[in-house]
Tab-separated table of C-alpha atoms in Angstrom:
chain	number	residue	atom	x	y	z
A	1	UNK	CA	45.305	37.742	39.793
A	2	UNK	CA	41.987	35.968	39.165
A	3	UNK	CA	42.002	32.996	36.823
A	4	UNK	CA	39.877	31.864	33.914
A	5	UNK	CA	39.149	28.158	33.536
A	6	UNK	CA	37.112	26.382	30.865
A	7	UNK	CA	34.756	23.443	31.354
A	8	UNK	CA	34.343	21.819	27.943
A	9	UNK	CA	30.953	20.247	28.621
A	10	UNK	CA	28.265	20.042	31.309
A	11	UNK	CA	29.314	16.407	31.879
A	12	UNK	CA	32.568	17.671	33.399
A	13	UNK	CA	30.943	20.388	35.506
A	14	UNK	CA	30.759	18.345	38.752
A	15	UNK	CA	34.585	18.416	38.725
A	16	UNK	CA	34.642	22.219	38.821
A	17	UNK	CA	34.054	24.191	42.000
A	18	UNK	CA	31.951	27.187	41.011
A	19	UNK	CA	31.450	28.708	44.462
A	20	UNK	CA	32.920	32.196	44.680
A	21	UNK	CA	33.271	32.367	40.903
A	22	UNK	CA	31.410	33.743	37.912
A	23	UNK	CA	30.148	31.134	35.449
A	24	UNK	CA	29.876	32.157	31.806
A	25	UNK	CA	27.456	29.803	30.072
A	26	UNK	CA	27.991	29.562	26.329
A	27	UNK	CA	26.283	27.796	23.445
A	28	UNK	CA	27.458	29.731	20.409
A	29	UNK	CA	25.404	27.665	17.932
A	30	UNK	CA	22.870	28.979	18.748
A	31	UNK	CA	21.166	29.250	22.122
A	32	UNK	CA	23.238	31.883	23.878
A	33	UNK	CA	23.707	33.888	20.670
A	34	UNK	CA	19.919	34.027	20.394
A	35	UNK	CA	19.496	34.979	24.060
A	36	UNK	CA	21.923	37.891	23.740
A	37	UNK	CA	20.205	38.974	20.525
A	38	UNK	CA	16.794	38.811	22.199
A	39	UNK	CA	17.801	41.007	25.136
A	40	UNK	CA	19.619	43.397	22.801
A	41	UNK	CA	16.406	43.725	20.778
A	42	UNK	CA	14.190	44.626	23.685
A	43	UNK	CA	13.038	41.320	25.185
A	44	UNK	CA	12.255	42.117	28.818
A	45	UNK	CA	13.574	38.931	30.372
A	46	UNK	CA	14.262	35.299	29.469
A	47	UNK	CA	13.337	32.139	31.366
A	48	UNK	CA	15.852	29.412	30.381
A	49	UNK	CA	14.030	26.104	30.855
A	50	UNK	CA	15.245	22.499	30.588
A	51	UNK	CA	12.098	20.682	29.508
A	52	UNK	CA	9.697	21.249	26.625
A	53	UNK	CA	6.602	20.924	28.846
A	54	UNK	CA	7.860	23.432	31.407
A	55	UNK	CA	8.683	25.839	28.595
A	56	UNK	CA	5.254	25.442	26.993
A	57	UNK	CA	3.594	26.204	30.340
A	58	UNK	CA	4.922	29.780	30.162
A	59	UNK	CA	2.663	30.432	27.169
A	60	UNK	CA	-0.366	30.793	29.423
A	61	UNK	CA	1.382	33.631	31.218
A	62	UNK	CA	1.766	35.532	27.965
A	63	UNK	CA	5.360	34.572	27.217
A	64	UNK	CA	6.769	33.946	23.792
A	65	UNK	CA	7.849	30.305	23.953
A	66	UNK	CA	10.886	29.044	22.064
A	67	UNK	CA	12.135	25.481	21.757
A	68	UNK	CA	14.820	23.697	19.819
A	69	UNK	CA	15.634	19.994	19.763
A	70	UNK	CA	18.359	18.526	17.536
A	71	UNK	CA	18.748	21.777	15.668
A	72	UNK	CA	15.073	22.193	14.731
A	73	UNK	CA	12.214	24.293	16.159
A	74	UNK	CA	9.950	22.045	18.219
A	75	UNK	CA	6.370	21.648	16.978
A	76	UNK	CA	3.882	24.297	18.032
A	77	UNK	CA	6.337	26.689	19.678
A	78	UNK	CA	6.439	30.352	18.657
A	79	UNK	CA	10.144	30.505	17.978
A	80	UNK	CA	13.191	28.294	17.479
A	81	UNK	CA	16.853	28.747	18.115
A	82	UNK	CA	17.747	31.081	15.252
A	83	UNK	CA	19.000	34.522	16.256
A	84	UNK	CA	17.036	35.937	13.306
A	85	UNK	CA	13.847	35.096	15.199
A	86	UNK	CA	14.870	37.626	17.845
A	87	UNK	CA	15.560	40.566	15.582
A	88	UNK	CA	11.934	41.235	14.769
A	89	UNK	CA	10.229	44.288	16.119
A	90	UNK	CA	7.507	42.086	17.644
A	91	UNK	CA	9.812	40.565	20.318
A	92	UNK	CA	10.315	44.027	21.845
A	93	UNK	CA	8.917	44.311	25.356
A	94	UNK	CA	7.980	40.628	25.413
A	95	UNK	CA	8.969	38.018	27.938
A	96	UNK	CA	10.573	34.856	26.537
A	97	UNK	CA	10.799	31.263	27.746
A	98	UNK	CA	13.300	29.084	25.895
A	99	UNK	CA	14.518	25.491	25.984
A	100	UNK	CA	17.314	24.116	23.801
A	101	UNK	CA	19.204	20.831	23.469
A	102	UNK	CA	22.368	21.994	25.195
A	103	UNK	CA	22.411	25.669	26.072
A	104	UNK	CA	19.702	25.908	28.694
A	105	UNK	CA	21.213	22.928	30.562
A	106	UNK	CA	24.560	24.699	30.781
A	107	UNK	CA	22.852	27.677	32.430
A	108	UNK	CA	20.887	25.535	34.858
A	109	UNK	CA	23.922	23.480	35.894
A	110	UNK	CA	25.995	26.613	36.527
A	111	UNK	CA	23.764	27.853	39.331
A	112	UNK	CA	26.179	27.005	42.134
A	113	UNK	CA	28.387	29.873	40.915
A	114	UNK	CA	28.215	33.258	42.645
A	115	UNK	CA	26.849	34.644	39.444
A	116	UNK	CA	25.820	33.182	36.074
A	117	UNK	CA	26.150	35.269	32.941
A	118	UNK	CA	25.601	34.325	29.322
A	119	UNK	CA	28.253	34.647	26.640
A	120	UNK	CA	28.459	34.303	22.880
A	121	UNK	CA	30.718	35.646	20.161
A	122	UNK	CA	28.176	38.396	19.575
A	123	UNK	CA	28.820	39.834	23.070
A	124	UNK	CA	32.319	38.568	23.911
A	125	UNK	CA	33.733	42.053	24.384
A	126	UNK	CA	30.944	43.098	26.739
A	127	UNK	CA	31.445	39.869	28.735
A	128	UNK	CA	35.185	40.544	28.993
A	129	UNK	CA	34.583	44.070	30.313
A	130	UNK	CA	32.028	42.774	32.811
A	131	UNK	CA	34.476	40.157	34.112
A	132	UNK	CA	37.360	42.627	34.378
A	133	UNK	CA	35.227	44.894	36.538
A	134	UNK	CA	34.112	41.978	38.749
A	135	UNK	CA	37.673	40.699	39.230
A	136	UNK	CA	36.554	37.229	40.355
A	137	UNK	CA	37.688	33.812	39.150
A	138	UNK	CA	35.824	32.742	36.028
A	139	UNK	CA	34.704	29.371	34.654
A	140	UNK	CA	33.442	29.276	31.084
A	141	UNK	CA	30.791	26.538	30.951
A	142	UNK	CA	30.582	25.257	27.396
A	143	UNK	CA	27.267	23.700	26.418
A	144	UNK	CA	29.074	21.299	24.110
A	145	UNK	CA	27.109	18.886	21.970
A	146	UNK	CA	25.084	16.242	23.837
A	147	UNK	CA	27.581	16.192	26.655
A	148	UNK	CA	30.825	16.228	24.713
A	149	UNK	CA	33.335	18.839	23.557
A	150	UNK	CA	32.564	21.150	20.674
A	151	UNK	CA	34.753	23.591	18.814
A	152	UNK	CA	32.593	26.693	18.600
A	153	UNK	CA	32.064	27.074	22.345
A	154	UNK	CA	35.778	26.446	22.847
A	155	UNK	CA	36.564	29.234	20.379
A	156	UNK	CA	34.376	31.585	22.416
A	157	UNK	CA	36.385	30.628	25.509
A	158	UNK	CA	39.580	31.317	23.568
A	159	UNK	CA	38.334	34.697	22.366
A	160	UNK	CA	37.409	35.601	25.935
A	161	UNK	CA	40.786	34.398	27.255
A	162	UNK	CA	42.562	36.565	24.684
A	163	UNK	CA	40.671	39.619	25.873
A	164	UNK	CA	41.330	38.831	29.539
A	165	UNK	CA	44.972	37.807	29.243
A	166	UNK	CA	46.400	40.966	30.798
A	167	UNK	CA	44.308	40.768	33.947
A	168	UNK	CA	43.594	37.039	34.409
A	169	UNK	CA	45.774	33.925	34.821
A	170	UNK	CA	45.620	31.683	31.774
A	171	UNK	CA	47.378	28.615	33.188
A	172	UNK	CA	44.635	25.998	33.168
A	173	UNK	CA	45.138	23.428	30.424
A	174	UNK	CA	41.652	23.856	28.998
A	175	UNK	CA	42.078	27.647	28.879
A	176	UNK	CA	45.429	27.357	27.120
A	177	UNK	CA	43.906	24.946	24.601
A	178	UNK	CA	41.000	27.309	23.929
A	179	UNK	CA	43.332	30.308	23.644
A	180	UNK	CA	45.611	28.600	21.123
A	181	UNK	CA	42.720	27.224	19.059
A	182	UNK	CA	41.290	30.710	18.830
A	183	UNK	CA	44.662	32.040	17.639
A	184	UNK	CA	44.610	29.449	14.847
A	185	UNK	CA	40.984	30.089	13.942
A	186	UNK	CA	40.327	33.774	14.446
A	187	UNK	CA	41.214	35.015	10.967
A	188	UNK	CA	38.473	32.787	9.520
A	189	UNK	CA	36.231	31.276	12.182
A	190	UNK	CA	33.735	29.869	9.694
A	191	UNK	CA	36.446	28.278	7.555
A	192	UNK	CA	38.022	26.759	10.658
A	193	UNK	CA	34.709	25.296	11.792
A	194	UNK	CA	33.611	24.067	8.388
A	195	UNK	CA	35.318	20.678	8.827
A	196	UNK	CA	33.534	20.009	12.096
A	197	UNK	CA	30.839	17.357	12.061
A	198	UNK	CA	28.577	19.546	14.204
A	199	UNK	CA	28.794	22.485	11.821
A	200	UNK	CA	28.325	20.145	8.863
A	201	UNK	CA	25.182	18.875	10.590
A	202	UNK	CA	23.922	22.449	10.996
A	203	UNK	CA	24.786	23.261	7.379
A	204	UNK	CA	22.596	20.388	6.273
A	205	UNK	CA	19.781	22.207	8.076
A	206	UNK	CA	20.483	25.189	5.758
A	207	UNK	CA	21.292	27.590	8.533
A	208	UNK	CA	24.563	28.992	7.207
A	209	UNK	CA	23.253	32.568	7.708
A	210	UNK	CA	22.634	31.684	11.374
A	211	UNK	CA	26.175	30.380	11.742
A	212	UNK	CA	27.648	33.506	10.158
A	213	UNK	CA	25.533	35.671	12.463
A	214	UNK	CA	26.639	33.721	15.541
A	215	UNK	CA	30.346	33.981	14.696
A	216	UNK	CA	30.403	37.772	14.418
A	217	UNK	CA	32.179	39.204	17.447
A	218	UNK	CA	30.961	42.233	19.397
A	219	UNK	CA	27.698	42.760	17.620
A	220	UNK	CA	25.979	43.601	20.931
A	221	UNK	CA	27.041	45.409	24.072
A	222	UNK	CA	24.756	43.346	26.297
A	223	UNK	CA	25.524	40.879	29.121
A	224	UNK	CA	22.637	38.619	30.183
A	225	UNK	CA	22.851	37.843	33.884
A	226	UNK	CA	20.774	35.301	35.783
A	227	UNK	CA	18.598	36.868	38.494
A	228	UNK	CA	16.537	34.231	40.227
A	229	UNK	CA	15.036	32.211	37.386
A	230	UNK	CA	15.377	34.874	34.723
A	231	UNK	CA	18.051	36.299	32.477
A	232	UNK	CA	18.067	40.067	32.378
A	233	UNK	CA	20.405	42.664	30.899
A	234	UNK	CA	23.216	43.547	33.291
A	235	UNK	CA	23.288	47.254	34.020
B	1	UNK	CA	37.012	5.563	5.729
B	2	UNK	CA	37.383	4.807	9.442
B	3	UNK	CA	37.315	7.749	11.835
B	4	UNK	CA	39.412	8.851	14.784
B	5	UNK	CA	37.675	10.451	17.744
B	6	UNK	CA	39.179	11.768	20.971
B	7	UNK	CA	37.716	11.465	24.466
B	8	UNK	CA	39.395	14.161	26.566
B	9	UNK	CA	38.936	12.457	29.921
B	10	UNK	CA	37.592	9.237	31.428
B	11	UNK	CA	34.679	11.279	32.828
B	12	UNK	CA	33.364	11.664	29.282
B	13	UNK	CA	33.900	8.035	28.296
B	14	UNK	CA	30.319	6.867	29.015
B	15	UNK	CA	29.279	9.162	26.130
B	16	UNK	CA	31.478	7.273	23.655
B	17	UNK	CA	30.454	3.956	22.136
B	18	UNK	CA	33.628	1.857	22.035
B	19	UNK	CA	32.113	-1.356	20.666
B	20	UNK	CA	33.636	-2.317	17.341
B	21	UNK	CA	36.441	0.203	17.801
B	22	UNK	CA	40.027	0.296	18.982
B	23	UNK	CA	40.655	2.356	22.115
B	24	UNK	CA	44.058	3.992	22.476
B	25	UNK	CA	44.633	4.763	26.159
B	26	UNK	CA	47.112	7.575	26.747
B	27	UNK	CA	48.676	9.219	29.778
B	28	UNK	CA	51.759	10.908	28.341
B	29	UNK	CA	52.960	12.243	31.721
B	30	UNK	CA	53.896	9.560	32.600
B	31	UNK	CA	52.025	6.257	32.945
B	32	UNK	CA	51.714	5.110	29.356
B	33	UNK	CA	55.166	6.459	28.458
B	34	UNK	CA	56.556	4.272	31.239
B	35	UNK	CA	54.540	1.234	30.132
B	36	UNK	CA	55.824	1.485	26.569
B	37	UNK	CA	59.352	1.966	27.887
B	38	UNK	CA	59.015	-1.075	30.142
B	39	UNK	CA	57.856	-3.389	27.356
B	40	UNK	CA	60.518	-1.987	25.029
B	41	UNK	CA	63.135	-2.799	27.641
B	42	UNK	CA	62.178	-6.413	28.072
B	43	UNK	CA	59.404	-6.452	30.682
B	44	UNK	CA	57.423	-9.622	29.937
B	45	UNK	CA	53.977	-8.233	30.628
B	46	UNK	CA	52.240	-5.498	32.623
B	47	UNK	CA	49.194	-5.714	34.872
B	48	UNK	CA	47.542	-2.262	34.947
B	49	UNK	CA	45.733	-2.038	38.280
B	50	UNK	CA	43.406	0.614	39.706
B	51	UNK	CA	44.033	0.269	43.446
B	52	UNK	CA	47.217	0.375	45.504
B	53	UNK	CA	46.275	-2.746	47.516
B	54	UNK	CA	45.519	-4.820	44.427
B	55	UNK	CA	48.816	-3.720	42.940
B	56	UNK	CA	50.763	-4.587	46.082
B	57	UNK	CA	49.215	-8.068	46.084
B	58	UNK	CA	51.132	-8.888	42.878
B	59	UNK	CA	54.401	-8.666	44.819
B	60	UNK	CA	53.856	-12.111	46.326
B	61	UNK	CA	53.722	-13.561	42.836
B	62	UNK	CA	57.171	-12.199	42.077
B	63	UNK	CA	56.067	-9.096	40.192
B	64	UNK	CA	57.819	-5.768	40.299
B	65	UNK	CA	55.198	-3.449	41.765
B	66	UNK	CA	54.952	0.187	40.726
B	67	UNK	CA	52.671	2.862	42.110
B	68	UNK	CA	52.241	6.584	41.690
B	69	UNK	CA	49.808	8.921	43.428
B	70	UNK	CA	49.784	12.685	42.820
B	71	UNK	CA	53.035	12.503	40.895
B	72	UNK	CA	55.051	10.692	43.581
B	73	UNK	CA	56.076	7.033	44.048
B	74	UNK	CA	53.850	5.461	46.709
B	75	UNK	CA	55.572	4.258	49.888
B	76	UNK	CA	57.106	0.818	49.814
B	77	UNK	CA	56.626	0.102	46.124
B	78	UNK	CA	59.570	-0.974	43.945
B	79	UNK	CA	59.078	1.623	41.268
B	80	UNK	CA	57.208	4.835	40.516
B	81	UNK	CA	55.954	6.455	37.360
B	82	UNK	CA	59.239	7.664	35.861
B	83	UNK	CA	60.198	6.097	32.532
B	84	UNK	CA	63.819	6.093	33.748
B	85	UNK	CA	62.827	3.369	36.226
B	86	UNK	CA	62.097	1.098	33.276
B	87	UNK	CA	65.346	1.515	31.396
B	88	UNK	CA	67.403	-0.481	33.858
B	89	UNK	CA	68.772	-3.852	32.883
B	90	UNK	CA	67.087	-5.353	35.950
B	91	UNK	CA	63.509	-4.940	34.626
B	92	UNK	CA	64.312	-7.305	31.738
B	93	UNK	CA	62.280	-10.513	31.823
B	94	UNK	CA	60.284	-9.307	34.829
B	95	UNK	CA	56.554	-9.040	35.147
B	96	UNK	CA	55.232	-5.656	36.276
B	97	UNK	CA	52.086	-4.535	38.109
B	98	UNK	CA	51.421	-0.796	38.043
B	99	UNK	CA	48.836	1.636	39.399
B	100	UNK	CA	48.800	5.368	38.680
B	101	UNK	CA	46.525	8.330	39.421
B	102	UNK	CA	45.031	8.590	35.968
B	103	UNK	CA	46.571	6.253	33.406
B	104	UNK	CA	45.542	2.849	34.685
B	105	UNK	CA	41.930	4.037	35.024
B	106	UNK	CA	41.873	5.053	31.376
B	107	UNK	CA	42.939	1.539	30.393
B	108	UNK	CA	40.400	-0.134	32.675
B	109	UNK	CA	37.520	2.040	31.481
B	110	UNK	CA	38.335	1.363	27.816
B	111	UNK	CA	37.654	-2.361	28.074
B	112	UNK	CA	34.351	-2.259	26.183
B	113	UNK	CA	36.345	-1.552	23.004
B	114	UNK	CA	37.155	-4.410	20.606
B	115	UNK	CA	40.776	-3.864	21.460
B	116	UNK	CA	42.688	-1.650	23.905
B	117	UNK	CA	46.168	-0.489	23.037
B	118	UNK	CA	48.464	1.931	24.855
B	119	UNK	CA	49.874	5.054	23.274
B	120	UNK	CA	52.395	7.735	24.185
B	121	UNK	CA	54.564	10.168	22.245
B	122	UNK	CA	57.410	7.658	22.526
B	123	UNK	CA	55.485	5.146	20.375
B	124	UNK	CA	53.085	7.347	18.389
B	125	UNK	CA	54.436	6.204	15.024
B	126	UNK	CA	54.108	2.527	15.919
B	127	UNK	CA	50.553	3.126	17.140
B	128	UNK	CA	49.677	4.892	13.868
B	129	UNK	CA	50.995	1.981	11.798
B	130	UNK	CA	49.101	-0.505	13.960
B	131	UNK	CA	45.839	1.417	13.499
B	132	UNK	CA	46.295	1.789	9.741
B	133	UNK	CA	46.669	-1.971	9.423
B	134	UNK	CA	43.614	-2.616	11.597
B	135	UNK	CA	41.440	-0.143	9.643
B	136	UNK	CA	38.823	0.143	12.408
B	137	UNK	CA	37.341	3.268	13.993
B	138	UNK	CA	39.551	4.636	16.757
B	139	UNK	CA	38.866	6.467	20.020
B	140	UNK	CA	41.821	8.012	21.826
B	141	UNK	CA	41.036	7.821	25.539
B	142	UNK	CA	42.966	10.575	27.307
B	143	UNK	CA	43.723	9.939	30.962
B	144	UNK	CA	43.456	13.653	31.672
B	145	UNK	CA	44.160	15.008	35.130
B	146	UNK	CA	41.776	13.877	37.870
B	147	UNK	CA	38.927	13.624	35.423
B	148	UNK	CA	39.452	16.814	33.426
B	149	UNK	CA	41.156	17.773	30.173
B	150	UNK	CA	44.912	18.000	29.915
B	151	UNK	CA	47.120	19.316	27.160
B	152	UNK	CA	49.775	16.632	26.854
B	153	UNK	CA	47.377	13.758	26.174
B	154	UNK	CA	45.553	15.993	23.699
B	155	UNK	CA	48.837	16.676	21.907
B	156	UNK	CA	49.379	12.929	21.597
B	157	UNK	CA	45.920	12.644	20.015
B	158	UNK	CA	46.854	15.458	17.642
B	159	UNK	CA	50.148	13.822	16.690
B	160	UNK	CA	48.308	10.576	16.029
B	161	UNK	CA	45.627	12.363	13.986
B	162	UNK	CA	48.325	13.996	11.872
B	163	UNK	CA	49.829	10.613	11.076
B	164	UNK	CA	46.445	9.096	10.272
B	165	UNK	CA	44.990	11.980	8.285
B	166	UNK	CA	45.334	10.320	4.879
B	167	UNK	CA	43.478	7.156	5.852
B	168	UNK	CA	41.079	8.248	8.632
B	169	UNK	CA	38.263	10.826	8.891
B	170	UNK	CA	39.238	13.749	11.120
B	171	UNK	CA	35.817	15.417	11.414
B	172	UNK	CA	35.040	15.043	15.120
B	173	UNK	CA	35.393	18.328	16.967
B	174	UNK	CA	37.729	16.917	19.604
B	175	UNK	CA	39.964	15.402	16.932
B	176	UNK	CA	40.122	18.680	15.020
B	177	UNK	CA	40.996	20.523	18.227
B	178	UNK	CA	43.762	18.049	19.042
B	179	UNK	CA	45.107	18.177	15.481
B	180	UNK	CA	45.285	21.969	15.430
B	181	UNK	CA	46.814	22.205	18.894
B	182	UNK	CA	49.512	19.789	17.814
B	183	UNK	CA	50.214	21.928	14.735
B	184	UNK	CA	50.740	24.923	17.023
B	185	UNK	CA	52.849	22.993	19.516
B	186	UNK	CA	54.892	20.488	17.569
B	187	UNK	CA	57.960	22.627	16.896
B	188	UNK	CA	58.488	22.951	20.671
B	189	UNK	CA	56.233	20.659	22.699
B	190	UNK	CA	57.984	21.400	25.982
B	191	UNK	CA	57.822	25.154	25.448
B	192	UNK	CA	54.155	24.907	24.562
B	193	UNK	CA	53.379	22.903	27.684
B	194	UNK	CA	55.490	24.978	30.038
B	195	UNK	CA	52.645	27.381	30.819
B	196	UNK	CA	50.305	24.573	31.822
B	197	UNK	CA	49.518	24.252	35.516
B	198	UNK	CA	49.914	20.470	35.335
B	199	UNK	CA	53.388	20.678	33.842
B	200	UNK	CA	54.310	23.404	36.329
B	201	UNK	CA	53.192	21.036	39.086
B	202	UNK	CA	55.402	18.283	37.674
B	203	UNK	CA	58.316	20.692	37.302
B	204	UNK	CA	58.062	21.455	41.002
B	205	UNK	CA	58.629	17.732	41.548
B	206	UNK	CA	61.939	18.167	39.654
B	207	UNK	CA	61.089	15.740	36.913
B	208	UNK	CA	61.965	17.869	33.910
B	209	UNK	CA	64.114	15.022	32.500
B	210	UNK	CA	61.045	12.758	32.713
B	211	UNK	CA	58.964	15.298	30.818
B	212	UNK	CA	61.597	15.664	28.102
B	213	UNK	CA	61.798	11.878	27.801
B	214	UNK	CA	58.015	11.555	27.517
B	215	UNK	CA	57.731	14.204	24.790
B	216	UNK	CA	60.219	12.567	22.437
B	217	UNK	CA	58.295	11.030	19.537
B	218	UNK	CA	59.030	7.598	18.081
B	219	UNK	CA	61.622	6.483	20.555
B	220	UNK	CA	60.177	2.951	20.590
B	221	UNK	CA	58.631	0.729	17.949
B	222	UNK	CA	56.390	-1.054	20.450
B	223	UNK	CA	52.582	-1.184	20.815
B	224	UNK	CA	51.268	-2.501	24.146
B	225	UNK	CA	47.992	-4.342	23.653
B	226	UNK	CA	45.650	-5.551	26.376
B	227	UNK	CA	45.220	-9.343	26.391
B	228	UNK	CA	42.937	-10.404	29.209
B	229	UNK	CA	44.279	-8.539	32.231
B	230	UNK	CA	47.752	-7.940	30.883
B	231	UNK	CA	49.492	-5.585	28.503
B	232	UNK	CA	51.857	-7.358	26.135
B	233	UNK	CA	53.838	-6.265	23.102
B	234	UNK	CA	51.770	-6.508	19.907
B	235	UNK	CA	53.456	-8.719	17.340
C-alpha cells in the first residue's frame, strides 16, 4: 500500500526523499487556493516564480503578473494573492505568473519528486482522486509560514489523509498529527483557526472573505500539475 | 502575558529566536525521560554529549557513560537510553555522561536561550510550575526523530501548554496543534501513539515497558537545568 507523509515546512524538505513520489504543494492561505481558482476559471497556465523581478519580467510576454509579500499585493503588479482576483471573467484564456511569500517556494523545492501537483481545500477531493489513481507514495509539502509550521496547511494534509485512508498507509507521525487535527477541526475550520496568530494577522488585513473562500472544500474539480515550468490542469 | 511556542525539530531551530527565553528540551522516548529519572534517583549531574567518543572520554574521570544510537545501547557503554537503567541504587551519587540519537542534540542546540531546562512527561507538572514562576517566554524544543516531527514530543508540548494555558499565550500555530493533539490523545497516550511508525519501531525493540514508563505524567518532581556543561536538579 502506498503511504502519505507530510512535510510541515520547506525547511524540513531536505530530510524527505521525493524521488519516485508525488509531491502535493499546499499553501491554503492563499497561494495554492488562488492557483486552483485561476485554472478553474480559465487561466491557460501558471508560472510559479520565486522572485519579484523574475515574475515582473513575464509582463513583457503578455502575462498577468501577480505578487504577494507579507500578505499584501506587491506594488505595480496586476494581481495579488486573493482568490477573488481569479474569479473575474478577464482572467479567462490568460497566462499568469505569480510569486508569493511561501507558496511558490514550496512548489519550486518539490521539483525532485516524480510529479508535483498543487493542493488546497478548494480541490482536496480532486487531489485525492488523482492520487488514488496514481497509486504512488505521496508527500504533502506544506508552505508553512516563513519556514515554520502552520495550521491551515496541516489541516489540508489531514483532510487529504482522511480521504486516502482506505488506500494509503497513514503511519508517519506527521500524517497522524495532521489527520487527528483535521478530525478536531473539520466541523468548524474557521473557528478552529481563529486563535492562530497567522490567521489573526490575516484578519487584520481584512481578508476574512478570502479565508472563508479558501477553507471551503471541493469547490473545484481541478488538479494543477507542474509540466516543465508551468502549472496546467491535469486531464 | 508570556507565550509558549513549540519547535517541532532541531532542524527548525535556526528559525526561532531563543534569546531572552527559556528553552525546554524534550525527547520523551527516551533521552529526557531517562535524564529526569537519573537526577530523581540521585545522579549528581549529567553531561549531555553529542558524540560517542566525547562521551566515552568521560569514563576516565569516573563517570557512568551512557550511549544510544538508533534505539540501541552502543557497544561497550555502561548504560543505554532506558529509564529503567537509572532506577538502580548504584546510580546514586554518580556522575553521568550521555549521548543519544536526538535528545542530546536538542539540548546542545538550545544553548542560545537564557536558560535550558529538560522536560518529559514524567516531570511535566514540575516543568510547568518552574515556568510559571519564571514568567518568561518559552520555546519547547522537540528532539524529533532524525530531524523531523514526532508525535510523542509534540504531546509533551501539548501537555505543557494545557498546564500553562491560564498564564501563557497559546496563539502560535505549533502550540495550538500540540495542545489539540494532546486533548485527543490524553485519555490513552499509548493507544494514540501505537499507530506511529516511530513507536512501532521501538516496539520491535521490545521496549514497551520503557514506553509505558515514559508516558506516565508527573512521576518526578524534578527539573533538570543546564548549568555550564552539566544538567543539575533545579532548586
